[in-house]
mmCIF file of C-alpha atoms and ligand atoms in Angstrom:
data_model
loop_
_atom_site.group_PDB
_atom_site.id
_atom_site.type_symbol
_atom_site.label_atom_id
_atom_site.label_comp_id
_atom_site.label_asym_id
_atom_site.label_seq_id
_atom_site.Cartn_x
_atom_site.Cartn_y
_atom_site.Cartn_z
ATOM 1 C CA UNK A 1 -38.275 -28.324 -72.633
ATOM 2 C CA UNK A 2 -41.496 -26.493 -71.847
ATOM 3 C CA UNK A 3 -41.366 -22.765 -71.180
ATOM 4 C CA UNK A 4 -42.927 -22.809 -67.734
ATOM 5 C CA UNK A 5 -44.270 -19.388 -66.745
ATOM 6 C CA UNK A 6 -46.975 -20.539 -64.326
ATOM 7 C CA UNK A 7 -45.087 -19.307 -61.269
ATOM 8 C CA UNK A 8 -41.625 -18.638 -59.878
ATOM 9 C CA UNK A 9 -42.297 -21.522 -57.462
ATOM 10 C CA UNK A 10 -41.480 -24.023 -60.247
ATOM 11 C CA UNK A 11 -37.772 -23.177 -59.956
ATOM 12 C CA UNK A 12 -35.621 -26.221 -59.202
ATOM 13 C CA UNK A 13 -32.357 -26.467 -57.270
ATOM 14 C CA UNK A 14 -29.314 -25.873 -59.478
ATOM 15 C CA UNK A 15 -26.366 -28.253 -59.310
ATOM 16 C CA UNK A 16 -24.408 -25.840 -57.084
ATOM 17 C CA UNK A 17 -27.353 -25.701 -54.717
ATOM 18 C CA UNK A 18 -27.705 -29.501 -54.656
ATOM 19 C CA UNK A 19 -24.033 -29.706 -53.734
ATOM 20 C CA UNK A 20 -24.519 -27.203 -50.881
ATOM 21 C CA UNK A 21 -27.535 -29.181 -49.649
ATOM 22 C CA UNK A 22 -25.679 -32.496 -49.822
ATOM 23 C CA UNK A 23 -22.732 -31.253 -47.787
ATOM 24 C CA UNK A 24 -24.625 -29.157 -45.200
ATOM 25 C CA UNK A 25 -23.717 -29.614 -41.548
ATOM 26 C CA UNK A 26 -26.897 -30.478 -39.655
ATOM 27 C CA UNK A 27 -28.328 -31.133 -36.183
ATOM 28 C CA UNK A 28 -31.694 -31.235 -34.431
ATOM 29 C CA UNK A 29 -32.978 -27.695 -34.904
ATOM 30 C CA UNK A 30 -35.801 -28.041 -32.370
ATOM 31 C CA UNK A 31 -33.058 -28.679 -29.803
ATOM 32 C CA UNK A 32 -31.153 -25.690 -31.215
ATOM 33 C CA UNK A 33 -28.413 -27.908 -32.646
ATOM 34 C CA UNK A 34 -28.493 -27.193 -36.375
ATOM 35 C CA UNK A 35 -25.552 -24.921 -37.287
ATOM 36 C CA UNK A 36 -26.733 -24.307 -40.853
ATOM 37 C CA UNK A 37 -30.201 -23.197 -39.752
ATOM 38 C CA UNK A 38 -28.592 -20.867 -37.214
ATOM 39 C CA UNK A 39 -26.284 -19.501 -39.900
ATOM 40 C CA UNK A 40 -29.251 -18.825 -42.197
ATOM 41 C CA UNK A 41 -31.240 -17.145 -39.423
ATOM 42 C CA UNK A 42 -28.327 -14.840 -38.525
ATOM 43 C CA UNK A 43 -27.667 -14.094 -42.195
ATOM 44 C CA UNK A 44 -31.294 -13.184 -42.911
ATOM 45 C CA UNK A 45 -31.672 -11.104 -39.737
ATOM 46 C CA UNK A 46 -28.554 -9.180 -40.777
ATOM 47 C CA UNK A 47 -29.765 -8.632 -44.356
ATOM 48 C CA UNK A 48 -33.092 -7.327 -43.069
ATOM 49 C CA UNK A 49 -31.530 -5.235 -40.286
ATOM 50 C CA UNK A 50 -33.568 -6.986 -37.564
ATOM 51 C CA UNK A 51 -32.455 -8.545 -34.240
ATOM 52 C CA UNK A 52 -33.388 -12.110 -35.134
ATOM 53 C CA UNK A 53 -35.043 -14.440 -37.631
ATOM 54 C CA UNK A 54 -36.639 -17.886 -37.528
ATOM 55 C CA UNK A 55 -36.643 -20.421 -40.373
ATOM 56 C CA UNK A 56 -39.988 -21.980 -41.341
ATOM 57 C CA UNK A 57 -41.288 -24.429 -43.931
ATOM 58 C CA UNK A 58 -43.488 -21.984 -45.878
ATOM 59 C CA UNK A 59 -44.478 -18.383 -46.424
ATOM 60 C CA UNK A 60 -48.005 -19.148 -45.316
ATOM 61 C CA UNK A 61 -46.635 -20.307 -41.973
ATOM 62 C CA UNK A 62 -44.393 -17.241 -41.493
ATOM 63 C CA UNK A 63 -47.318 -14.915 -42.208
ATOM 64 C CA UNK A 64 -49.829 -16.785 -40.074
ATOM 65 C CA UNK A 65 -47.411 -17.028 -37.157
ATOM 66 C CA UNK A 66 -46.675 -13.317 -37.470
ATOM 67 C CA UNK A 67 -50.417 -12.638 -37.199
ATOM 68 C CA UNK A 68 -50.730 -14.974 -34.222
ATOM 69 C CA UNK A 69 -47.708 -13.460 -32.456
ATOM 70 C CA UNK A 70 -48.884 -9.847 -32.952
ATOM 71 C CA UNK A 71 -52.531 -10.339 -31.930
ATOM 72 C CA UNK A 72 -55.070 -11.906 -29.569
ATOM 73 C CA UNK A 73 -58.385 -13.423 -30.700
ATOM 74 C CA UNK A 74 -60.941 -10.728 -31.505
ATOM 75 C CA UNK A 75 -58.336 -8.198 -32.633
ATOM 76 C CA UNK A 76 -58.536 -6.530 -36.014
ATOM 77 C CA UNK A 77 -55.883 -6.804 -38.733
ATOM 78 C CA UNK A 78 -55.864 -4.392 -41.665
ATOM 79 C CA UNK A 79 -54.925 -5.760 -45.079
ATOM 80 C CA UNK A 80 -55.189 -4.867 -48.735
ATOM 81 C CA UNK A 81 -58.251 -6.529 -50.286
ATOM 82 C CA UNK A 82 -56.225 -8.990 -52.380
ATOM 83 C CA UNK A 83 -53.418 -9.599 -49.890
ATOM 84 C CA UNK A 84 -51.975 -13.111 -50.035
ATOM 85 C CA UNK A 85 -52.549 -13.452 -46.274
ATOM 86 C CA UNK A 86 -56.261 -12.866 -46.775
ATOM 87 C CA UNK A 87 -56.765 -14.285 -50.253
ATOM 88 C CA UNK A 88 -54.555 -17.361 -50.503
ATOM 89 C CA UNK A 89 -53.909 -18.690 -47.009
ATOM 90 C CA UNK A 90 -56.961 -20.865 -46.482
ATOM 91 C CA UNK A 91 -58.765 -18.631 -44.002
ATOM 92 C CA UNK A 92 -55.774 -18.822 -41.655
ATOM 93 C CA UNK A 93 -56.366 -15.478 -39.905
ATOM 94 C CA UNK A 94 -59.813 -16.649 -38.715
ATOM 95 C CA UNK A 95 -58.898 -20.273 -38.035
ATOM 96 C CA UNK A 96 -55.468 -19.876 -36.446
ATOM 97 C CA UNK A 97 -55.551 -16.446 -34.795
ATOM 98 C CA UNK A 98 -59.274 -15.694 -34.454
ATOM 99 C CA UNK A 99 -58.770 -12.205 -35.837
ATOM 100 C CA UNK A 100 -61.036 -9.943 -37.867
ATOM 101 C CA UNK A 101 -59.729 -8.884 -41.268
ATOM 102 C CA UNK A 102 -60.522 -5.346 -42.370
ATOM 103 C CA UNK A 103 -59.772 -4.798 -46.038
ATOM 104 C CA UNK A 104 -58.630 -1.725 -47.912
ATOM 105 C CA UNK A 105 -59.024 -1.672 -51.674
ATOM 106 C CA UNK A 106 -55.678 -0.708 -53.153
ATOM 107 C CA UNK A 107 -54.450 0.173 -56.620
ATOM 108 C CA UNK A 108 -52.824 -3.066 -57.842
ATOM 109 C CA UNK A 109 -52.321 -3.999 -54.209
ATOM 110 C CA UNK A 110 -50.981 -0.652 -53.039
ATOM 111 C CA UNK A 111 -52.959 1.457 -50.537
ATOM 112 C CA UNK A 112 -51.849 4.800 -49.118
ATOM 113 C CA UNK A 113 -51.328 6.214 -45.632
ATOM 114 C CA UNK A 114 -54.448 8.340 -46.179
ATOM 115 C CA UNK A 115 -56.470 5.187 -47.029
ATOM 116 C CA UNK A 116 -55.253 3.628 -43.784
ATOM 117 C CA UNK A 117 -56.020 6.691 -41.650
ATOM 118 C CA UNK A 118 -59.574 6.644 -43.001
ATOM 119 C CA UNK A 119 -60.439 3.163 -41.715
ATOM 120 C CA UNK A 120 -59.024 3.589 -38.202
ATOM 121 C CA UNK A 121 -61.572 3.870 -35.420
ATOM 122 C CA UNK A 122 -61.271 5.323 -31.916
ATOM 123 C CA UNK A 123 -60.972 3.083 -28.903
ATOM 124 C CA UNK A 124 -64.535 2.134 -27.967
ATOM 125 C CA UNK A 125 -66.106 -1.018 -26.504
ATOM 126 C CA UNK A 126 -68.160 -1.417 -29.689
ATOM 127 C CA UNK A 127 -65.124 -1.845 -31.932
ATOM 128 C CA UNK A 128 -62.556 -4.603 -32.180
ATOM 129 C CA UNK A 129 -59.065 -3.570 -31.123
ATOM 130 C CA UNK A 130 -56.988 -2.831 -34.192
ATOM 131 C CA UNK A 131 -53.506 -4.285 -33.666
ATOM 132 C CA UNK A 132 -51.781 -4.887 -36.944
ATOM 133 C CA UNK A 133 -51.392 -3.609 -40.501
ATOM 134 C CA UNK A 134 -49.984 -5.916 -43.195
ATOM 135 C CA UNK A 135 -48.411 -4.826 -46.470
ATOM 136 C CA UNK A 136 -47.188 -6.990 -49.357
ATOM 137 C CA UNK A 137 -44.096 -6.146 -51.442
ATOM 138 C CA UNK A 138 -44.075 -6.954 -54.265
ATOM 139 C CA UNK A 139 -47.813 -7.523 -54.423
ATOM 140 C CA UNK A 140 -48.673 -10.907 -55.914
ATOM 141 C CA UNK A 141 -52.246 -10.311 -57.154
ATOM 142 C CA UNK A 142 -51.265 -6.734 -57.968
ATOM 143 C CA UNK A 143 -49.043 -8.223 -60.698
ATOM 144 C CA UNK A 144 -45.723 -7.950 -58.886
ATOM 145 C CA UNK A 145 -46.284 -4.265 -58.138
ATOM 146 C CA UNK A 146 -43.688 -2.447 -56.042
ATOM 147 C CA UNK A 147 -44.683 -0.669 -52.812
ATOM 148 C CA UNK A 148 -43.086 2.793 -52.947
ATOM 149 C CA UNK A 149 -40.739 3.243 -49.978
ATOM 150 C CA UNK A 150 -42.076 6.756 -49.304
ATOM 151 C CA UNK A 151 -45.620 5.370 -48.951
ATOM 152 C CA UNK A 152 -44.401 2.657 -46.588
ATOM 153 C CA UNK A 153 -42.769 5.328 -44.422
ATOM 154 C CA UNK A 154 -45.984 7.370 -44.355
ATOM 155 C CA UNK A 155 -48.009 4.259 -43.436
ATOM 156 C CA UNK A 156 -45.526 3.398 -40.681
ATOM 157 C CA UNK A 157 -46.010 6.877 -39.255
ATOM 158 C CA UNK A 158 -49.791 6.384 -39.089
ATOM 159 C CA UNK A 159 -49.181 3.023 -37.393
ATOM 160 C CA UNK A 160 -46.874 4.591 -34.826
ATOM 161 C CA UNK A 161 -49.317 7.388 -34.039
ATOM 162 C CA UNK A 162 -52.046 4.800 -33.442
ATOM 163 C CA UNK A 163 -50.089 2.103 -31.613
ATOM 164 C CA UNK A 164 -50.328 -0.399 -34.477
ATOM 165 C CA UNK A 165 -47.736 -2.982 -35.491
ATOM 166 C CA UNK A 166 -46.674 -3.241 -39.117
ATOM 167 C CA UNK A 167 -45.937 -6.588 -40.821
ATOM 168 C CA UNK A 168 -44.523 -7.133 -44.304
ATOM 169 C CA UNK A 169 -45.386 -10.139 -46.429
ATOM 170 C CA UNK A 170 -42.108 -9.944 -48.324
ATOM 171 C CA UNK A 171 -42.283 -13.224 -50.230
ATOM 172 C CA UNK A 172 -40.946 -11.203 -53.193
ATOM 173 C CA UNK A 173 -39.151 -8.456 -51.260
ATOM 174 C CA UNK A 174 -35.979 -9.562 -53.100
ATOM 175 C CA UNK A 175 -37.605 -8.556 -56.395
ATOM 176 C CA UNK A 176 -38.631 -5.133 -55.070
ATOM 177 C CA UNK A 177 -35.067 -4.505 -53.854
ATOM 178 C CA UNK A 178 -33.406 -5.529 -57.128
ATOM 179 C CA UNK A 179 -35.893 -3.489 -59.169
ATOM 180 C CA UNK A 180 -35.443 -0.304 -57.109
ATOM 181 C CA UNK A 181 -31.779 -0.775 -56.255
ATOM 182 C CA UNK A 182 -32.627 -0.523 -52.543
ATOM 183 C CA UNK A 183 -31.115 -2.683 -49.815
ATOM 184 C CA UNK A 184 -33.416 -5.093 -47.996
ATOM 185 C CA UNK A 185 -32.588 -3.442 -44.658
ATOM 186 C CA UNK A 186 -33.551 0.020 -45.948
ATOM 187 C CA UNK A 187 -36.778 -1.259 -47.481
ATOM 188 C CA UNK A 188 -37.985 -2.954 -44.289
ATOM 189 C CA UNK A 189 -36.694 -0.577 -41.637
ATOM 190 C CA UNK A 190 -40.200 0.657 -40.784
ATOM 191 C CA UNK A 191 -41.640 -2.847 -40.219
ATOM 192 C CA UNK A 192 -41.977 -4.657 -36.895
ATOM 193 C CA UNK A 193 -41.871 -8.026 -38.637
ATOM 194 C CA UNK A 194 -40.943 -9.271 -42.087
ATOM 195 C CA UNK A 195 -41.591 -12.546 -43.881
ATOM 196 C CA UNK A 196 -39.304 -13.539 -46.782
ATOM 197 C CA UNK A 197 -39.339 -16.571 -49.059
ATOM 198 C CA UNK A 198 -36.477 -18.640 -50.485
ATOM 199 C CA UNK A 199 -38.461 -20.996 -52.693
ATOM 200 C CA UNK A 200 -39.902 -18.606 -55.279
ATOM 201 C CA UNK A 201 -37.610 -16.668 -57.602
ATOM 202 C CA UNK A 202 -34.579 -17.550 -55.490
ATOM 203 C CA UNK A 203 -35.055 -21.210 -56.377
ATOM 204 C CA UNK A 204 -34.507 -23.030 -53.061
ATOM 205 C CA UNK A 205 -36.635 -26.162 -52.669
ATOM 206 C CA UNK A 206 -38.261 -25.130 -49.378
ATOM 207 C CA UNK A 207 -38.409 -22.379 -46.844
ATOM 208 C CA UNK A 208 -39.242 -18.933 -45.575
ATOM 209 C CA UNK A 209 -38.077 -16.851 -42.643
ATOM 210 C CA UNK A 210 -39.734 -14.438 -40.248
ATOM 211 C CA UNK A 211 -37.628 -11.588 -38.847
ATOM 212 C CA UNK A 212 -38.189 -9.049 -36.078
ATOM 213 C CA UNK A 213 -37.123 -8.084 -32.554
ATOM 214 C CA UNK A 214 -35.595 -10.706 -30.243
ATOM 215 C CA UNK A 215 -38.718 -10.749 -28.103
ATOM 216 C CA UNK A 216 -41.044 -11.120 -31.085
ATOM 217 C CA UNK A 217 -39.025 -13.936 -32.654
ATOM 218 C CA UNK A 218 -38.897 -15.801 -29.347
ATOM 219 C CA UNK A 219 -42.693 -15.651 -29.232
ATOM 220 C CA UNK A 220 -42.899 -16.708 -32.899
ATOM 221 C CA UNK A 221 -40.717 -19.757 -32.139
ATOM 222 C CA UNK A 222 -43.274 -20.962 -29.605
ATOM 223 C CA UNK A 223 -46.046 -20.678 -32.186
ATOM 224 C CA UNK A 224 -43.861 -22.366 -34.812
ATOM 225 C CA UNK A 225 -43.631 -25.413 -32.550
ATOM 226 C CA UNK A 226 -47.345 -25.232 -31.681
ATOM 227 C CA UNK A 227 -48.339 -25.009 -35.365
ATOM 228 C CA UNK A 228 -46.168 -28.021 -36.205
ATOM 229 C CA UNK A 229 -43.346 -26.161 -37.943
ATOM 230 C CA UNK A 230 -40.460 -27.297 -35.724
ATOM 231 C CA UNK A 231 -38.074 -29.178 -38.010
ATOM 232 C CA UNK A 232 -35.189 -31.502 -37.155
ATOM 233 C CA UNK A 233 -32.174 -31.674 -39.548
ATOM 234 C CA UNK A 234 -33.480 -28.639 -41.405
ATOM 235 C CA UNK A 235 -29.937 -27.525 -42.250
ATOM 236 C CA UNK A 236 -30.366 -29.397 -45.535
ATOM 237 C CA UNK A 237 -33.058 -26.897 -46.482
ATOM 238 C CA UNK A 238 -31.328 -23.916 -44.868
ATOM 239 C CA UNK A 239 -28.239 -24.659 -46.983
ATOM 240 C CA UNK A 240 -30.396 -24.350 -50.104
ATOM 241 C CA UNK A 241 -31.725 -21.034 -48.839
ATOM 242 C CA UNK A 242 -28.249 -19.634 -48.080
ATOM 243 C CA UNK A 243 -27.059 -20.697 -51.519
ATOM 244 C CA UNK A 244 -30.143 -19.089 -53.090
ATOM 245 C CA UNK A 245 -29.582 -15.718 -51.436
ATOM 246 C CA UNK A 246 -25.872 -15.679 -52.300
ATOM 247 C CA UNK A 247 -25.918 -17.092 -55.810
ATOM 248 C CA UNK A 248 -29.422 -16.862 -57.304
ATOM 249 C CA UNK A 249 -30.592 -13.474 -56.031
ATOM 250 C CA UNK A 250 -28.660 -11.486 -58.703
ATOM 251 C CA UNK A 251 -30.505 -13.427 -61.431
ATOM 252 C CA UNK A 252 -33.787 -11.765 -60.439
ATOM 253 C CA UNK A 253 -32.531 -8.912 -62.600
ATOM 254 C CA UNK A 254 -32.666 -11.271 -65.608
ATOM 255 C CA UNK A 255 -36.202 -12.290 -64.658
ATOM 256 C CA UNK A 256 -37.216 -8.622 -64.699
ATOM 257 C CA UNK A 257 -35.553 -8.026 -68.085
ATOM 258 C CA UNK A 258 -37.300 -11.123 -69.438
ATOM 259 C CA UNK A 259 -40.641 -9.822 -68.150
ATOM 260 C CA UNK A 260 -40.049 -6.552 -70.041
ATOM 261 C CA UNK A 261 -39.144 -8.437 -73.236
ATOM 262 C CA UNK A 262 -42.261 -10.559 -72.933
ATOM 263 C CA UNK A 263 -44.539 -7.597 -72.189
ATOM 264 C CA UNK A 264 -43.210 -5.588 -75.143
ATOM 265 C CA UNK A 265 -43.619 -8.594 -77.452
ATOM 266 C CA UNK A 266 -47.196 -9.144 -76.316
ATOM 267 C CA UNK A 267 -48.087 -5.486 -76.709
ATOM 268 C CA UNK A 268 -47.990 -5.648 -80.513
ATOM 269 C CA UNK A 269 -50.312 -8.664 -80.789
ATOM 270 C CA UNK A 270 -53.856 -7.991 -81.954
ATOM 271 C CA UNK A 271 -56.303 -9.331 -79.366
ATOM 272 C CA UNK A 272 -53.926 -8.879 -76.426
ATOM 273 C CA UNK A 273 -54.058 -5.899 -74.088
ATOM 274 C CA UNK A 274 -51.227 -5.143 -71.734
ATOM 275 C CA UNK A 275 -50.250 -2.000 -69.857
ATOM 276 C CA UNK A 276 -46.453 -1.833 -69.718
ATOM 277 C CA UNK A 277 -46.588 0.373 -66.623
ATOM 278 C CA UNK A 278 -48.007 -2.581 -64.685
ATOM 279 C CA UNK A 279 -44.996 -4.784 -65.433
ATOM 280 C CA UNK A 280 -42.616 -3.776 -62.659
ATOM 281 C CA UNK A 281 -40.860 -7.014 -61.690
ATOM 282 C CA UNK A 282 -41.209 -10.655 -62.802
ATOM 283 C CA UNK A 283 -44.996 -10.941 -63.118
ATOM 284 C CA UNK A 284 -46.717 -10.181 -66.431
ATOM 285 C CA UNK A 285 -50.512 -9.867 -66.424
ATOM 286 C CA UNK A 286 -52.267 -9.444 -69.763
ATOM 287 C CA UNK A 287 -55.811 -9.452 -71.093
ATOM 288 C CA UNK A 288 -57.006 -11.669 -73.884
ATOM 289 C CA UNK A 289 -60.227 -10.141 -75.133
ATOM 290 C CA UNK A 290 -60.797 -12.234 -78.256
ATOM 291 C CA UNK A 291 -60.492 -15.637 -76.562
ATOM 292 C CA UNK A 292 -61.289 -16.742 -72.988
ATOM 293 C CA UNK A 293 -58.098 -16.966 -70.921
ATOM 294 C CA UNK A 294 -58.513 -20.671 -69.994
ATOM 295 C CA UNK A 295 -58.748 -21.602 -73.691
ATOM 296 C CA UNK A 296 -55.690 -19.567 -74.639
ATOM 297 C CA UNK A 297 -53.783 -21.136 -71.727
ATOM 298 C CA UNK A 298 -54.827 -24.612 -72.919
ATOM 299 C CA UNK A 299 -53.691 -23.903 -76.500
ATOM 300 C CA UNK A 300 -50.393 -22.494 -75.286
ATOM 301 C CA UNK A 301 -49.805 -25.599 -73.200
ATOM 302 C CA UNK A 302 -49.948 -27.720 -76.363
ATOM 303 C CA UNK A 303 -47.224 -25.461 -77.777
ATOM 304 C CA UNK A 304 -45.053 -25.957 -74.685
ATOM 305 C CA UNK A 305 -45.793 -22.615 -73.006
ATOM 306 C CA UNK A 306 -47.310 -22.931 -69.544
ATOM 307 C CA UNK A 307 -49.194 -19.941 -68.105
ATOM 308 C CA UNK A 308 -52.075 -19.514 -65.656
ATOM 309 C CA UNK A 309 -55.521 -18.115 -66.431
ATOM 310 C CA UNK A 310 -56.141 -15.977 -63.335
ATOM 311 C CA UNK A 311 -59.429 -14.444 -64.529
ATOM 312 C CA UNK A 312 -61.947 -14.998 -67.347
ATOM 313 C CA UNK A 313 -59.818 -12.823 -69.659
ATOM 314 C CA UNK A 314 -56.595 -12.462 -67.710
ATOM 315 C CA UNK A 315 -53.423 -14.505 -68.059
ATOM 316 C CA UNK A 316 -50.446 -14.464 -65.736
ATOM 317 C CA UNK A 317 -46.917 -15.281 -66.848
ATOM 318 C CA UNK A 318 -44.109 -15.267 -64.290
ATOM 319 C CA UNK A 319 -40.521 -15.164 -65.495
ATOM 320 C CA UNK A 320 -38.145 -17.284 -63.442
ATOM 321 C CA UNK A 321 -34.748 -18.943 -63.110
ATOM 322 C CA UNK A 322 -35.738 -21.901 -65.307
ATOM 323 C CA UNK A 323 -36.575 -19.794 -68.366
ATOM 324 C CA UNK A 324 -33.910 -18.210 -70.607
ATOM 325 C CA UNK A 325 -34.111 -14.993 -72.610
ATOM 326 C CA UNK A 326 -34.003 -17.044 -75.840
ATOM 327 C CA UNK A 327 -37.089 -18.960 -74.738
ATOM 328 C CA UNK A 328 -38.863 -15.751 -73.709
ATOM 329 C CA UNK A 329 -38.289 -14.266 -77.156
ATOM 330 C CA UNK A 330 -40.273 -17.154 -78.664
ATOM 331 C CA UNK A 331 -43.341 -16.646 -76.486
ATOM 332 C CA UNK A 332 -45.088 -13.706 -78.229
ATOM 333 C CA UNK A 333 -45.080 -15.556 -81.587
ATOM 334 C CA UNK A 334 -46.498 -18.663 -79.929
ATOM 335 C CA UNK A 335 -49.229 -16.563 -78.289
ATOM 336 C CA UNK A 336 -50.102 -15.065 -81.659
ATOM 337 C CA UNK A 337 -50.247 -18.529 -83.262
ATOM 338 C CA UNK A 338 -52.431 -19.847 -80.444
ATOM 339 C CA UNK A 339 -54.821 -16.896 -80.728
ATOM 340 C CA UNK A 340 -55.258 -17.375 -84.468
ATOM 341 C CA UNK A 341 -56.022 -21.110 -84.386
ATOM 342 C CA UNK A 342 -59.563 -22.229 -85.128
HETATM 343 C C1 PLP B 1 -46.201 -17.434 -52.292
HETATM 344 C C2 PLP B 1 -46.536 -16.358 -51.369
HETATM 345 C C3 PLP B 1 -46.635 -16.583 -49.979
HETATM 346 C C4 PLP B 1 -46.473 -17.898 -49.269
HETATM 347 O O1 PLP B 1 -46.346 -18.981 -49.985
HETATM 348 P P1 PLP B 1 -46.102 -20.486 -49.510
HETATM 349 O O2 PLP B 1 -46.521 -21.191 -50.729
HETATM 350 O O3 PLP B 1 -46.936 -20.760 -48.327
HETATM 351 O O4 PLP B 1 -44.647 -20.607 -49.220
HETATM 352 C C5 PLP B 1 -46.916 -15.505 -49.199
HETATM 353 N N1 PLP B 1 -47.074 -14.276 -49.716
HETATM 354 C C6 PLP B 1 -46.975 -14.024 -51.023
HETATM 355 C C7 PLP B 1 -47.134 -12.632 -51.510
HETATM 356 C C8 PLP B 1 -46.708 -15.056 -51.898
HETATM 357 O O5 PLP B 1 -46.627 -14.778 -53.201
#
């Protein structure tokens, strides 16, 4: 069995989850008939402390529909410079919502309330209307970095003072909550809308949800249909998501422990640089200075360890449900072997 650390999206349904999927009660969800989708939406809204939630096929769709529902064409959205919404969603903000993206350079994906206050402009016919601020927790390109709750609260205050909405890309919110021992509802209280994902570390085959006020979610449902995300017997997928939240979520703790084990093992290898402070959840970023990252990744693949080269000298390894602690313990030695090959 390969040790697949390319992403936490490689996680496959467990047998318990397959059973839940096979026996799910279903209906036509576009007609409002699917009881399992409704159950998931109520469950997620409750966990996040919001009025309502809507189930969608992907995290890209939840984020892009949130942008569309919060804005009108020509509006400005403020994002961190490496935000998934800006960096990895195919130009969606421009193509689907016609919005301007204004970027703030953060520290591993985290910007402060003071950074935000600095880019805000007064109301003036010269400027686009700023409508929305988006944060990401944990931050993907930041290496799974955790957004401090106190900073979120300070940012929310700036948003309130300036009439701005606040959206969270919480694809890995579950990881931030487990790592900080904070409830989801407490972590997202300050947000107007929240996107969460079931198909990453939680291991469901498909699905994300967008949560917010009743009025906002009603508007989002219209855009979901317009964007082609209305699904029929989606209870099959919702059942996987419910199972994932109930039964797989606690295992994120193991993923985080495995990430620590891996990081500490890598730290002692000559030719590898890693800053342990940057390993906060299930994403491990490290530098390979002696050998280009794509070559090291290729050599590791031949040894059954799959990782991604995310920069000329940077490798990303993501611990996940499919990888055991015993496997993780083998990885540093395999990295050392791969580095020392000629
Ligand atoms: C994976 C991810 C998404 C959305 O992913 P999909 O592949 O579209 O489901 C959104 N935000 C972040 C931070 C992600 O890591």
